[in-house]
Amino acid sequence: MGVGSGGDRSVAGGGRPVGAFDAVVLAGGGARRLGGVDKPGLRVGGRALVDRVLAACAAAETTVVVAAPRAVARAVVWAREEPAGGGPLAALAAGVRAAGGAEGPEALVVLSADLPFLDQAAVHALLGRLAEGEADAVLARDADGRDQPLVGAYRRGPLTRALDEIRAEEGDLTGLPLRRLTSRLAKAHLVERPDAPVSFDCDTWGDLAAARARIREHGHVLNEWILAAKEELGIDLDVDIRLLLDLARDAAHGVERPAAPLTTFLVGYAAGRAGGGPEAVAEAARKAAVLAERWAAEVPPEPGAGTG
């Protein structure tokens, strides 16, 4: 049952500070519509889908990824449903258990690992709406009016009690759909804006192509490149893009080639953190070159904005 439509609120809005929360990311699906490919590892804007989602919930106290362990951009806790491939409800229960079960921050964010446009503002908007009202869960609602249980913020108590009730009734959560859970919770929702489709997921090759094209068409290529380069180089650094480009133009007598000076700066910073010297510079440059090759195969650079 719902406790308020949230129809006048936007999932892409917010920005207000939120309290402590944990995050559970479901990344172990079979990707049948993609031929069984490693969907969380597919790249959009030079970054793996799972890393984009992990960046969106980076403020979580504990982040659990339900999947077989893999290389990701930040530290997480790994969990797995038993048996593996037991479906979303079993995977969610395994993630909640690894996040402390009934113990921990009141709020839990639950996300799928294939959301290319999810960002921290959207996560905070869901959490803010949860804190403001009395709902057990706040779910994103897409443009077609469908609630998205894997783009939501949940109260830990009602969530864990509902999972326990279903387990007691069924004996096993394997193969059960998420609606068995959400039907027991008092829900509110936030409607996503057409220009910020945060619940858009990559279930098909067409979805993946559309996500890559959207980044190109909306002029975010430079920002996406910088984020991907920082992940590839293993650095966490706030980059003042405008200031660095102004300095680069001054040094190069007004020539503007945005990605080149920014990439050079990041390579130098990464090499310095690694101790400096020719070997550190060469390794950082190699990583940037590998990223550039992947990027070129995915998203064509903007006119006059090479990645070198």
C-alpha positions as protocol buffer text, in pm:
chain_id: "A"
residue {
  index: 1
  type: MET
  ca { x: 0 y: 0 z: 0 }
}
residue {
  index: 2
  type: GLY
  ca { x: 121 y: 349 z: -73 }
}
residue {
  index: 3
  type: VAL
  ca { x: 143 y: 635 z: 170 }
}
residue {
  index: 4
  type: GLY
  ca { x: 179 y: 922 z: -70 }
}
residue {
  index: 5
  type: SER
  ca { x: 247 y: 953 z: -437 }
}
residue {
  index: 6
  type: GLY
  ca { x: 551 y: 1178 z: -421 }
}
residue {
  index: 7
  type: GLY
  ca { x: 436 y: 1288 z: -767 }
}
residue {
  index: 8
  type: ASP
  ca { x: 543 y: 1648 z: -720 }
}
residue {
  index: 9
  type: ARG
  ca { x: 896 y: 1549 z: -628 }
}
residue {
  index: 10
  type: SER
  ca { x: 1189 y: 1466 z: -851 }
}
residue {
  index: 11
  type: VAL
  ca { x: 1431 y: 1179 z: -795 }
}
residue {
  index: 12
  type: ALA
  ca { x: 1701 y: 1387 z: -959 }
}
residue {
  index: 13
  type: GLY
  ca { x: 1656 y: 1676 z: -718 }
}
residue {
  index: 14
  type: GLY
  ca { x: 1764 y: 1697 z: -358 }
}
residue {
  index: 15
  type: GLY
  ca { x: 2124 y: 1768 z: -271 }
}
residue {
  index: 16
  type: ARG
  ca { x: 2035 y: 1813 z: 96 }
}
residue {
  index: 17
  type: PRO
  ca { x: 2254 y: 1632 z: 349 }
}
residue {
  index: 18
  type: VAL
  ca { x: 2130 y: 1287 z: 449 }
}
residue {
  index: 19
  type: GLY
  ca { x: 2198 y: 1073 z: 751 }
}
residue {
  index: 20
  type: ALA
  ca { x: 2398 y: 753 z: 773 }
}
residue {
  index: 21
  type: PHE
  ca { x: 2297 y: 473 z: 541 }
}
residue {
  index: 22
  type: ASP
  ca { x: 2419 y: 142 z: 403 }
}
residue {
  index: 23
  type: ALA
  ca { x: 2396 y: 30 z: 40 }
}
residue {
  index: 24
  type: VAL
  ca { x: 2323 y: -306 z: -122 }
}
residue {
  index: 25
  type: VAL
  ca { x: 2405 y: -341 z: -492 }
}
residue {
  index: 26
  type: LEU
  ca { x: 2274 y: -645 z: -681 }
}
residue {
  index: 27
  type: ALA
  ca { x: 2526 y: -740 z: -950 }
}
residue {
  index: 28
  type: GLY
  ca { x: 2486 y: -1113 z: -999 }
}
residue {
  index: 29
  type: GLY
  ca { x: 2207 y: -1151 z: -1254 }
}
residue {
  index: 30
  type: GLY
  ca { x: 2232 y: -1382 z: -1552 }
}
residue {
  index: 31
  type: ALA
  ca { x: 2202 y: -1108 z: -1820 }
}
residue {
  index: 32
  type: ARG
  ca { x: 2006 y: -1348 z: -2041 }
}
residue {
  index: 33
  type: ARG
  ca { x: 1895 y: -1072 z: -2280 }
}
residue {
  index: 34
  type: LEU
  ca { x: 2262 y: -986 z: -2330 }
}
residue {
  index: 35
  type: GLY
  ca { x: 2362 y: -1346 z: -2399 }
}
residue {
  index: 36
  type: GLY
  ca { x: 2502 y: -1402 z: -2050 }
}
residue {
  index: 37
  type: VAL
  ca { x: 2771 y: -1136 z: -2084 }
}
residue {
  index: 38
  type: ASP
  ca { x: 2928 y: -980 z: -1771 }
}
residue {
  index: 39
  type: LYS
  ca { x: 2678 y: -694 z: -1758 }
}
residue {
  index: 40
  type: PRO
  ca { x: 2817 y: -508 z: -1452 }
}
residue {
  index: 41
  type: GLY
  ca { x: 3154 y: -491 z: -1627 }
}
residue {
  index: 42
  type: LEU
  ca { x: 3020 y: -331 z: -1946 }
}
residue {
  index: 43
  type: ARG
  ca { x: 3148 y: 23 z: -1990 }
}
residue {
  index: 44
  type: VAL
  ca { x: 2953 y: 342 z: -2042 }
}
residue {
  index: 45
  type: GLY
  ca { x: 3149 y: 664 z: -2059 }
}
residue {
  index: 46
  type: GLY
  ca { x: 3472 y: 472 z: -2001 }
}
residue {
  index: 47
  type: ARG
  ca { x: 3359 y: 328 z: -1666 }
}
residue {
  index: 48
  type: ALA
  ca { x: 3213 y: -9 z: -1576 }
}
residue {
  index: 49
  type: LEU
  ca { x: 2844 y: 4 z: -1495 }
}
residue {
  index: 50
  type: VAL
  ca { x: 2903 y: -134 z: -1145 }
}
residue {
  index: 51
  type: ASP
  ca { x: 3164 y: 135 z: -1074 }
}
residue {
  index: 52
  type: ARG
  ca { x: 2920 y: 406 z: -1181 }
}
residue {
  index: 53
  type: VAL
  ca { x: 2665 y: 273 z: -931 }
}
residue {
  index: 54
  type: LEU
  ca { x: 2927 y: 242 z: -657 }
}
residue {
  index: 55
  type: ALA
  ca { x: 3023 y: 606 z: -713 }
}
residue {
  index: 56
  type: ALA
  ca { x: 2659 y: 708 z: -671 }
}
residue {
  index: 57
  type: CYS
  ca { x: 2641 y: 544 z: -325 }
}
residue {
  index: 58
  type: ALA
  ca { x: 2996 y: 634 z: -220 }
}
residue {
  index: 59
  type: ALA
  ca { x: 2869 y: 802 z: 100 }
}
residue {
  index: 60
  type: ALA
  ca { x: 2735 y: 475 z: 239 }
}
residue {
  index: 61
  type: GLU
  ca { x: 2887 y: 351 z: 564 }
}
residue {
  index: 62
  type: THR
  ca { x: 2890 y: -7 z: 431 }
}
residue {
  index: 63
  type: THR
  ca { x: 2839 y: -106 z: 70 }
}
residue {
  index: 64
  type: VAL
  ca { x: 2761 y: -469 z: -7 }
}
residue {
  index: 65
  type: VAL
  ca { x: 2781 y: -600 z: -362 }
}
residue {
  index: 66
  type: VAL
  ca { x: 2594 y: -925 z: -415 }
}
residue {
  index: 67
  type: ALA
  ca { x: 2798 y: -1106 z: -680 }
}
residue {
  index: 68
  type: ALA
  ca { x: 3115 y: -1304 z: -722 }
}
residue {
  index: 69
  type: PRO
  ca { x: 3410 y: -1082 z: -618 }
}
residue {
  index: 70
  type: ARG
  ca { x: 3568 y: -875 z: -895 }
}
residue {
  index: 71
  type: ALA
  ca { x: 3791 y: -572 z: -936 }
}
residue {
  index: 72
  type: VAL
  ca { x: 3596 y: -255 z: -857 }
}
residue {
  index: 73
  type: ALA
  ca { x: 3688 y: 108 z: -807 }
}
residue {
  index: 74
  type: ARG
  ca { x: 3637 y: 119 z: -428 }
}
residue {
  index: 75
  type: ALA
  ca { x: 3628 y: -104 z: -123 }
}
residue {
  index: 76
  type: VAL
  ca { x: 3309 y: -305 z: -76 }
}
residue {
  index: 77
  type: VAL
  ca { x: 3182 y: -610 z: 112 }
}
residue {
  index: 78
  type: TRP
  ca { x: 3104 y: -910 z: -108 }
}
residue {
  index: 79
  type: ALA
  ca { x: 2808 y: -1141 z: -56 }
}
residue {
  index: 80
  type: ARG
  ca { x: 2637 y: -1417 z: -250 }
}
residue {
  index: 81
  type: GLU
  ca { x: 2292 y: -1570 z: -235 }
}
residue {
  index: 82
  type: GLU
  ca { x: 2269 y: -1945 z: -189 }
}
residue {
  index: 83
  type: PRO
  ca { x: 2236 y: -2097 z: -435 }
}
residue {
  index: 84
  type: ALA
  ca { x: 2399 y: -1850 z: -671 }
}
residue {
  index: 85
  type: GLY
  ca { x: 2148 y: -1727 z: -925 }
}
residue {
  index: 86
  type: GLY
  ca { x: 1860 y: -1765 z: -679 }
}
residue {
  index: 87
  type: GLY
  ca { x: 1688 y: -1449 z: -797 }
}
residue {
  index: 88
  type: PRO
  ca { x: 1660 y: -1087 z: -682 }
}
residue {
  index: 89
  type: LEU
  ca { x: 1479 y: -1146 z: -353 }
}
residue {
  index: 90
  type: ALA
  ca { x: 1732 y: -1407 z: -239 }
}
residue {
  index: 91
  type: ALA
  ca { x: 2015 y: -1178 z: -350 }
}
residue {
  index: 92
  type: LEU
  ca { x: 1867 y: -882 z: -163 }
}
residue {
  index: 93
  type: ALA
  ca { x: 1834 y: -1091 z: 155 }
}
residue {
  index: 94
  type: ALA
  ca { x: 2199 y: -1198 z: 126 }
}
residue {
  index: 95
  type: GLY
  ca { x: 2305 y: -836 z: 83 }
}
residue {
  index: 96
  type: VAL
  ca { x: 2103 y: -715 z: 379 }
}
residue {
  index: 97
  type: ARG
  ca { x: 2246 y: -994 z: 594 }
}
residue {
  index: 98
  type: ALA
  ca { x: 2604 y: -895 z: 495 }
}
residue {
  index: 99
  type: ALA
  ca { x: 2523 y: -532 z: 576 }
}
residue {
  index: 100
  type: GLY
  ca { x: 2439 y: -626 z: 935 }
}
residue {
  index: 101
  type: GLY
  ca { x: 2085 y: -757 z: 908 }
}
residue {
  index: 102
  type: ALA
  ca { x: 1862 y: -567 z: 1149 }
}
residue {
  index: 103
  type: GLU
  ca { x: 2161 y: -383 z: 1299 }
}
residue {
  index: 104
  type: GLY
  ca { x: 2302 y: -67 z: 1145 }
}
residue {
  index: 105
  type: PRO
  ca { x: 2184 y: 267 z: 1004 }
}
residue {
  index: 106
  type: GLU
  ca { x: 1809 y: 297 z: 967 }
}
residue {
  index: 107
  type: ALA
  ca { x: 1829 y: 361 z: 593 }
}
residue {
  index: 108
  type: LEU
  ca { x: 1936 y: 110 z: 330 }
}
residue {
  index: 109
  type: VAL
  ca { x: 1975 y: 201 z: -35 }
}
residue {
  index: 110
  type: VAL
  ca { x: 1908 y: -89 z: -272 }
}
residue {
  index: 111
  type: LEU
  ca { x: 2037 y: -61 z: -629 }
}
residue {
  index: 112
  type: SER
  ca { x: 2095 y: -273 z: -935 }
}
residue {
  index: 113
  type: ALA
  ca { x: 2444 y: -264 z: -1087 }
}
residue {
  index: 114
  type: ASP
  ca { x: 2345 y: -154 z: -1437 }
}
residue {
  index: 115
  type: LEU
  ca { x: 2228 y: 206 z: -1387 }
}
residue {
  index: 116
  type: PRO
  ca { x: 2446 y: 430 z: -1607 }
}
residue {
  index: 117
  type: PHE
  ca { x: 2280 y: 760 z: -1509 }
}
residue {
  index: 118
  type: LEU
  ca { x: 2241 y: 714 z: -1135 }
}
residue {
  index: 119
  type: ASP
  ca { x: 2433 y: 973 z: -932 }
}
residue {
  index: 120
  type: GLN
  ca { x: 2479 y: 1083 z: -573 }
}
residue {
  index: 121
  type: ALA
  ca { x: 2212 y: 1352 z: -605 }
}
residue {
  index: 122
  type: ALA
  ca { x: 1951 y: 1091 z: -694 }
}
residue {
  index: 123
  type: VAL
  ca { x: 2054 y: 863 z: -407 }
}
residue {
  index: 124
  type: HIS
  ca { x: 2036 y: 1155 z: -164 }
}
residue {
  index: 125
  type: ALA
  ca { x: 1696 y: 1257 z: -299 }
}
residue {
  index: 126
  type: LEU
  ca { x: 1559 y: 910 z: -223 }
}
residue {
  index: 127
  type: LEU
  ca { x: 1712 y: 913 z: 124 }
}
residue {
  index: 128
  type: GLY
  ca { x: 1585 y: 1264 z: 193 }
}
residue {
  index: 129
  type: ARG
  ca { x: 1230 y: 1169 z: 98 }
}
residue {
  index: 130
  type: LEU
  ca { x: 1252 y: 861 z: 322 }
}
residue {
  index: 131
  type: ALA
  ca { x: 1366 y: 1073 z: 616 }
}
residue {
  index: 132
  type: GLU
  ca { x: 1088 y: 1327 z: 566 }
}
residue {
  index: 133
  type: GLY
  ca { x: 794 y: 1087 z: 565 }
}
residue {
  index: 134
  type: GLU
  ca { x: 658 y: 773 z: 726 }
}
residue {
  index: 135
  type: ALA
  ca { x: 699 y: 533 z: 434 }
}
residue {
  index: 136
  type: ASP
  ca { x: 886 y: 206 z: 474 }
}
residue {
  index: 137
  type: ALA
  ca { x: 1042 y: 257 z: 131 }
}
residue {
  index: 138
  type: VAL
  ca { x: 1084 y: 529 z: -130 }
}
residue {
  index: 139
  type: LEU
  ca { x: 1118 y: 397 z: -485 }
}
residue {
  index: 140
  type: ALA
  ca { x: 1209 y: 574 z: -806 }
}
residue {
  index: 141
  type: ARG
  ca { x: 919 y: 585 z: -1051 }
}
residue {
  index: 142
  type: ASP
  ca { x: 1008 y: 583 z: -1420 }
}
residue {
  index: 143
  type: ALA
  ca { x: 851 y: 776 z: -1707 }
}
residue {
  index: 144
  type: ASP
  ca { x: 604 y: 492 z: -1770 }
}
residue {
  index: 145
  type: GLY
  ca { x: 473 y: 511 z: -1414 }
}
residue {
  index: 146
  type: ARG
  ca { x: 645 y: 196 z: -1288 }
}
residue {
  index: 147
  type: ASP
  ca { x: 803 y: 180 z: -945 }
}
residue {
  index: 148
  type: GLN
  ca { x: 1163 y: 57 z: -946 }
}
residue {
  index: 149
  type: PRO
  ca { x: 1243 y: -151 z: -635 }
}
residue {
  index: 150
  type: LEU
  ca { x: 1614 y: -165 z: -729 }
}
residue {
  index: 151
  type: VAL
  ca { x: 1639 y: 214 z: -724 }
}
residue {
  index: 152
  type: GLY
  ca { x: 1512 y: 276 z: -376 }
}
residue {
  index: 153
  type: ALA
  ca { x: 1573 y: 371 z: -14 }
}
residue {
  index: 154
  type: TYR
  ca { x: 1430 y: 142 z: 256 }
}
residue {
  index: 155
  type: ARG
  ca { x: 1390 y: 152 z: 632 }
}
residue {
  index: 156
  type: ARG
  ca { x: 1596 y: -132 z: 774 }
}
residue {
  index: 157
  type: GLY
  ca { x: 1343 y: -249 z: 1032 }
}
residue {
  index: 158
  type: PRO
  ca { x: 1041 y: -298 z: 802 }
}
residue {
  index: 159
  type: LEU
  ca { x: 1266 y: -441 z: 530 }
}
residue {
  index: 160
  type: THR
  ca { x: 1424 y: -708 z: 749 }
}
residue {
  index: 161
  type: ARG
  ca { x: 1091 y: -798 z: 912 }
}
residue {
  index: 162
  type: ALA
  ca { x: 927 y: -844 z: 570 }
}
residue {
  index: 163
  type: LEU
  ca { x: 1214 y: -1066 z: 454 }
}
residue {
  index: 164
  type: ASP
  ca { x: 1184 y: -1276 z: 771 }
}
residue {
  index: 165
  type: GLU
  ca { x: 808 y: -1310 z: 723 }
}
residue {
  index: 166
  type: ILE
  ca { x: 845 y: -1429 z: 364 }
}
residue {
  index: 167
  type: ARG
  ca { x: 1117 y: -1675 z: 461 }
}
residue {
  index: 168
  type: ALA
  ca { x: 901 y: -1813 z: 741 }
}
residue {
  index: 169
  type: GLU
  ca { x: 608 y: -1857 z: 502 }
}
residue {
  index: 170
  type: GLU
  ca { x: 799 y: -2000 z: 207 }
}
residue {
  index: 171
  type: GLY
  ca { x: 1097 y: -2163 z: 373 }
}
residue {
  index: 172
  type: ASP
  ca { x: 1321 y: -2034 z: 94 }
}
residue {
  index: 173
  type: LEU
  ca { x: 1352 y: -1710 z: -101 }
}
residue {
  index: 174
  type: THR
  ca { x: 1494 y: -1870 z: -416 }
}
residue {
  index: 175
  type: GLY
  ca { x: 1308 y: -1770 z: -730 }
}
residue {
  index: 176
  type: LEU
  ca { x: 1072 y: -1527 z: -558 }
}
residue {
  index: 177
  type: PRO
  ca { x: 1012 y: -1184 z: -718 }
}
residue {
  index: 178
  type: LEU
  ca { x: 1078 y: -854 z: -546 }
}
residue {
  index: 179
  type: ARG
  ca { x: 708 y: -770 z: -546 }
}
residue {
  index: 180
  type: ARG
  ca { x: 663 y: -1028 z: -271 }
}
residue {
  index: 181
  type: LEU
  ca { x: 865 y: -787 z: -58 }
}
residue {
  index: 182
  type: THR
  ca { x: 742 y: -449 z: -179 }
}
residue {
  index: 183
  type: SER
  ca { x: 376 y: -550 z: -149 }
}
residue {
  index: 184
  type: ARG
  ca { x: 429 y: -574 z: 229 }
}
residue {
  index: 185
  type: LEU
  ca { x: 581 y: -228 z: 266 }
}
residue {
  index: 186
  type: ALA
  ca { x: 423 y: 117 z: 290 }
}
residue {
  index: 187
  type: LYS
  ca { x: 570 y: 290 z: -14 }
}
residue {
  index: 188
  type: ALA
  ca { x: 622 y: 640 z: -143 }
}
residue {
  index: 189
  type: HIS
  ca { x: 789 y: 727 z: -470 }
}
residue {
  index: 190
  type: LEU
  ca { x: 984 y: 994 z: -649 }
}
residue {
  index: 191
  type: VAL
  ca { x: 927 y: 1059 z: -1017 }
}
residue {
  index: 192
  type: GLU
  ca { x: 1237 y: 1083 z: -1231 }
}
residue {
  index: 193
  type: ARG
  ca { x: 1267 y: 1374 z: -1471 }
}
residue {
  index: 194
  type: PRO
  ca { x: 1285 y: 1306 z: -1846 }
}
residue {
  index: 195
  type: ASP
  ca { x: 1630 y: 1469 z: -1854 }
}
residue {
  index: 196
  type: ALA
  ca { x: 1757 y: 1252 z: -1565 }
}
residue {
  index: 197
  type: PRO
  ca { x: 1646 y: 890 z: -1620 }
}
residue {
  index: 198
  type: VAL
  ca { x: 1821 y: 751 z: -1314 }
}
residue {
  index: 199
  type: SER
  ca { x: 1634 y: 418 z: -1326 }
}
residue {
  index: 200
  type: PHE
  ca { x: 1734 y: 351 z: -1688 }
}
residue {
  index: 201
  type: ASP
  ca { x: 1907 y: 13 z: -1690 }
}
residue {
  index: 202
  type: CYS
  ca { x: 2105 y: -176 z: -1953 }
}
residue {
  index: 203
  type: ASP
  ca { x: 1912 y: -497 z: -2014 }
}
residue {
  index: 204
  type: THR
  ca { x: 1979 y: -516 z: -2389 }
}
residue {
  index: 205
  type: TRP
  ca { x: 2250 y: -418 z: -2636 }
}
residue {
  index: 206
  type: GLY
  ca { x: 2015 y: -144 z: -2754 }
}
residue {
  index: 207
  type: ASP
  ca { x: 1996 y: -6 z: -2400 }
}
residue {
  index: 208
  type: LEU
  ca { x: 2376 y: -2 z: -2379 }
}
residue {
  index: 209
  type: ALA
  ca { x: 2408 y: 181 z: -2711 }
}
residue {
  index: 210
  type: ALA
  ca { x: 2144 y: 432 z: -2603 }
}
residue {
  index: 211
  type: ALA
  ca { x: 2329 y: 502 z: -2275 }
}
residue {
  index: 212
  type: ARG
  ca { x: 2657 y: 561 z: -2457 }
}
residue {
  index: 213
  type: ALA
  ca { x: 2487 y: 786 z: -2711 }
}
residue {
  index: 214
  type: ARG
  ca { x: 2316 y: 990 z: -2441 }
}
residue {
  index: 215
  type: ILE
  ca { x: 2648 y: 1076 z: -2282 }
}
residue {
  index: 216
  type: ARG
  ca { x: 2783 y: 1186 z: -2619 }
}
residue {
  index: 217
  type: GLU
  ca { x: 2472 y: 1383 z: -2716 }
}
residue {
  index: 218
  type: HIS
  ca { x: 2440 y: 1566 z: -2386 }
}
residue {
  index: 219
  type: GLY
  ca { x: 2795 y: 1700 z: -2394 }
}
residue {
  index: 220
  type: HIS
  ca { x: 2925 y: 1520 z: -2086 }
}
residue {
  index: 221
  type: VAL
  ca { x: 3219 y: 1356 z: -2260 }
}
residue {
  index: 222
  type: LEU
  ca { x: 3493 y: 1560 z: -2092 }
}
residue {
  index: 223
  type: ASN
  ca { x: 3354 y: 1510 z: -1740 }
}
residue {
  index: 224
  type: GLU
  ca { x: 3305 y: 1140 z: -1806 }
}
residue {
  index: 225
  type: TRP
  ca { x: 3661 y: 1110 z: -1935 }
}
residue {
  index: 226
  type: ILE
  ca { x: 3803 y: 1273 z: -1621 }
}
residue {
  index: 227
  type: LEU
  ca { x: 3601 y: 1042 z: -1395 }
}
residue {
  index: 228
  type: ALA
  ca { x: 3711 y: 736 z: -1593 }
}
residue {
  index: 229
  type: ALA
  ca { x: 4076 y: 849 z: -1590 }
}
residue {
  index: 230
  type: LYS
  ca { x: 4074 y: 898 z: -1212 }
}
residue {
  index: 231
  type: GLU
  ca { x: 3932 y: 548 z: -1163 }
}
residue {
  index: 232
  type: GLU
  ca { x: 4184 y: 395 z: -1405 }
}
residue {
  index: 233
  type: LEU
  ca { x: 4474 y: 572 z: -1233 }
}
residue {
  index: 234
  type: GLY
  ca { x: 4347 y: 490 z: -885 }
}
residue {
  index: 235
  type: ILE
  ca { x: 4329 y: 847 z: -757 }
}
residue {
  index: 236
  type: ASP
  ca { x: 4058 y: 1035 z: -569 }
}
residue {
  index: 237
  type: LEU
  ca { x: 4104 y: 1401 z: -643 }
}
residue {
  index: 238
  type: ASP
  ca { x: 3873 y: 1697 z: -695 }
}
residue {
  index: 239
  type: VAL
  ca { x: 3976 y: 1853 z: -1025 }
}
residue {
  index: 240
  type: ASP
  ca { x: 3894 y: 2217 z: -1099 }
}
residue {
  index: 241
  type: ILE
  ca { x: 3850 y: 2165 z: -1472 }
}
residue {
  index: 242
  type: ARG
  ca { x: 3790 y: 2531 z: -1555 }
}
residue {
  index: 243
  type: LEU
  ca { x: 4102 y: 2649 z: -1371 }
}
residue {
  index: 244
  type: LEU
  ca { x: 4325 y: 2383 z: -1527 }
}
residue {
  index: 245
  type: LEU
  ca { x: 4198 y: 2460 z: -1877 }
}
residue {
  index: 246
  type: ASP
  ca { x: 4257 y: 2833 z: -1823 }
}
residue {
  index: 247
  type: LEU
  ca { x: 4615 y: 2760 z: -1716 }
}
residue {
  index: 248
  type: ALA
  ca { x: 4663 y: 2528 z: -2013 }
}
residue {
  index: 249
  type: ARG
  ca { x: 4538 y: 2788 z: -2259 }
}
residue {
  index: 250
  type: ASP
  ca { x: 4775 y: 3048 z: -2112 }
}
residue {
  index: 251
  type: ALA
  ca { x: 5068 y: 2809 z: -2135 }
}
residue {
  index: 252
  type: ALA
  ca { x: 4979 y: 2702 z: -2491 }
}
residue {
  index: 253
  type: HIS
  ca { x: 4907 y: 3056 z: -2620 }
}
residue {
  index: 254
  type: GLY
  ca { x: 4530 y: 3020 z: -2631 }
}
residue {
  index: 255
  type: VAL
  ca { x: 4512 y: 2670 z: -2779 }
}
residue {
  index: 256
  type: GLU
  ca { x: 4216 y: 2478 z: -2636 }
}
residue {
  index: 257
  type: ARG
  ca { x: 4231 y: 2097 z: -2641 }
}
residue {
  index: 258
  type: PRO
  ca { x: 4045 y: 2014 z: -2322 }
}
residue {
  index: 259
  type: ALA
  ca { x: 4122 y: 1649 z: -2248 }
}
residue {
  index: 260
  type: ALA
  ca { x: 4496 y: 1665 z: -2317 }
}
residue {
  index: 261
  type: PRO
  ca { x: 4609 y: 1900 z: -2036 }
}
residue {
  index: 262
  type: LEU
  ca { x: 4366 y: 1745 z: -1790 }
}
residue {
  index: 263
  type: THR
  ca { x: 4489 y: 1394 z: -1869 }
}
residue {
  index: 264
  type: THR
  ca { x: 4851 y: 1508 z: -1844 }
}
residue {
  index: 265
  type: PHE
  ca { x: 4782 y: 1658 z: -1502 }
}
residue {
  index: 266
  type: LEU
  ca { x: 4616 y: 1337 z: -1378 }
}
residue {
  index: 267
  type: VAL
  ca { x: 4897 y: 1118 z: -1513 }
}
residue {
  index: 268
  type: GLY
  ca { x: 5154 y: 1340 z: -1338 }
}
residue {
  index: 269
  type: TYR
  ca { x: 4958 y: 1334 z: -1014 }
}
residue {
  index: 270
  type: ALA
  ca { x: 4924 y: 955 z: -1023 }
}
residue {
  index: 271
  type: ALA
  ca { x: 5296 y: 914 z: -1101 }
}
residue {
  index: 272
  type: GLY
  ca { x: 5387 y: 1145 z: -814 }
}
residue {
  index: 273
  type: ARG
  ca { x: 5176 y: 942 z: -572 }
}
residue {
  index: 274
  type: ALA
  ca { x: 5356 y: 630 z: -693 }
}
residue {
  index: 275
  type: GLY
  ca { x: 5695 y: 779 z: -603 }
}
residue {
  index: 276
  type: GLY
  ca { x: 5779 y: 965 z: -922 }
}
residue {
  index: 277
  type: GLY
  ca { x: 6056 y: 871 z: -1158 }
}
residue {
  index: 278
  type: PRO
  ca { x: 6047 y: 734 z: -1513 }
}
residue {
  index: 279
  type: GLU
  ca { x: 5888 y: 400 z: -1423 }
}
residue {
  index: 280
  type: ALA
  ca { x: 5598 y: 559 z: -1235 }
}
residue {
  index: 281
  type: VAL
  ca { x: 5537 y: 805 z: -1519 }
}
residue {
  index: 282
  type: ALA
  ca { x: 5550 y: 526 z: -1778 }
}
residue {
  index: 283
  type: GLU
  ca { x: 5301 y: 311 z: -1583 }
}
residue {
  index: 284
  type: ALA
  ca { x: 5055 y: 598 z: -1536 }
}
residue {
  index: 285
  type: ALA
  ca { x: 5086 y: 689 z: -1904 }
}
residue {
  index: 286
  type: ARG
  ca { x: 5028 y: 324 z: -2000 }
}
residue {
  index: 287
  type: LYS
  ca { x: 4706 y: 311 z: -1797 }
}
residue {
  index: 288
  type: ALA
  ca { x: 4584 y: 633 z: -1958 }
}
residue {
  index: 289
  type: ALA
  ca { x: 4662 y: 492 z: -2302 }
}
residue {
  index: 290
  type: VAL
  ca { x: 4468 y: 172 z: -2229 }
}
residue {
  index: 291
  type: LEU
  ca { x: 4172 y: 379 z: -2118 }
}
residue {
  index: 292
  type: ALA
  ca { x: 4196 y: 594 z: -2430 }
}
residue {
  index: 293
  type: GLU
  ca { x: 4180 y: 284 z: -2650 }
}
residue {
  index: 294
  type: ARG
  ca { x: 3869 y: 156 z: -2470 }
}
residue {
  index: 295
  type: TRP
  ca { x: 3714 y: 502 z: -2481 }
}
residue {
  index: 296
  type: ALA
  ca { x: 3777 y: 547 z: -2853 }
}
residue {
  index: 297
  type: ALA
  ca { x: 3599 y: 220 z: -2922 }
}
residue {
  index: 298
  type: GLU
  ca { x: 3298 y: 332 z: -2716 }
}
residue {
  index: 299
  type: VAL
  ca { x: 3243 y: 708 z: -2743 }
}
residue {
  index: 300
  type: PRO
  ca { x: 3387 y: 923 z: -3024 }
}
residue {
  index: 301
  type: PRO
  ca { x: 3559 y: 1236 z: -2887 }
}
residue {
  index: 302
  type: GLU
  ca { x: 3397 y: 1573 z: -2926 }
}
residue {
  index: 303
  type: PRO
  ca { x: 3531 y: 1784 z: -3216 }
}
residue {
  index: 304
  type: GLY
  ca { x: 3866 y: 1928 z: -3118 }
}
residue {
  index: 305
  type: ALA
  ca { x: 3870 y: 1745 z: -2783 }
}
residue {
  index: 306
  type: GLY
  ca { x: 4104 y: 1451 z: -2808 }
}
residue {
  index: 307
  type: THR
  ca { x: 4177 y: 1225 z: -2513 }
}
residue {
  index: 308
  type: GLY
  ca { x: 4552 y: 1237 z: -2545 }
}
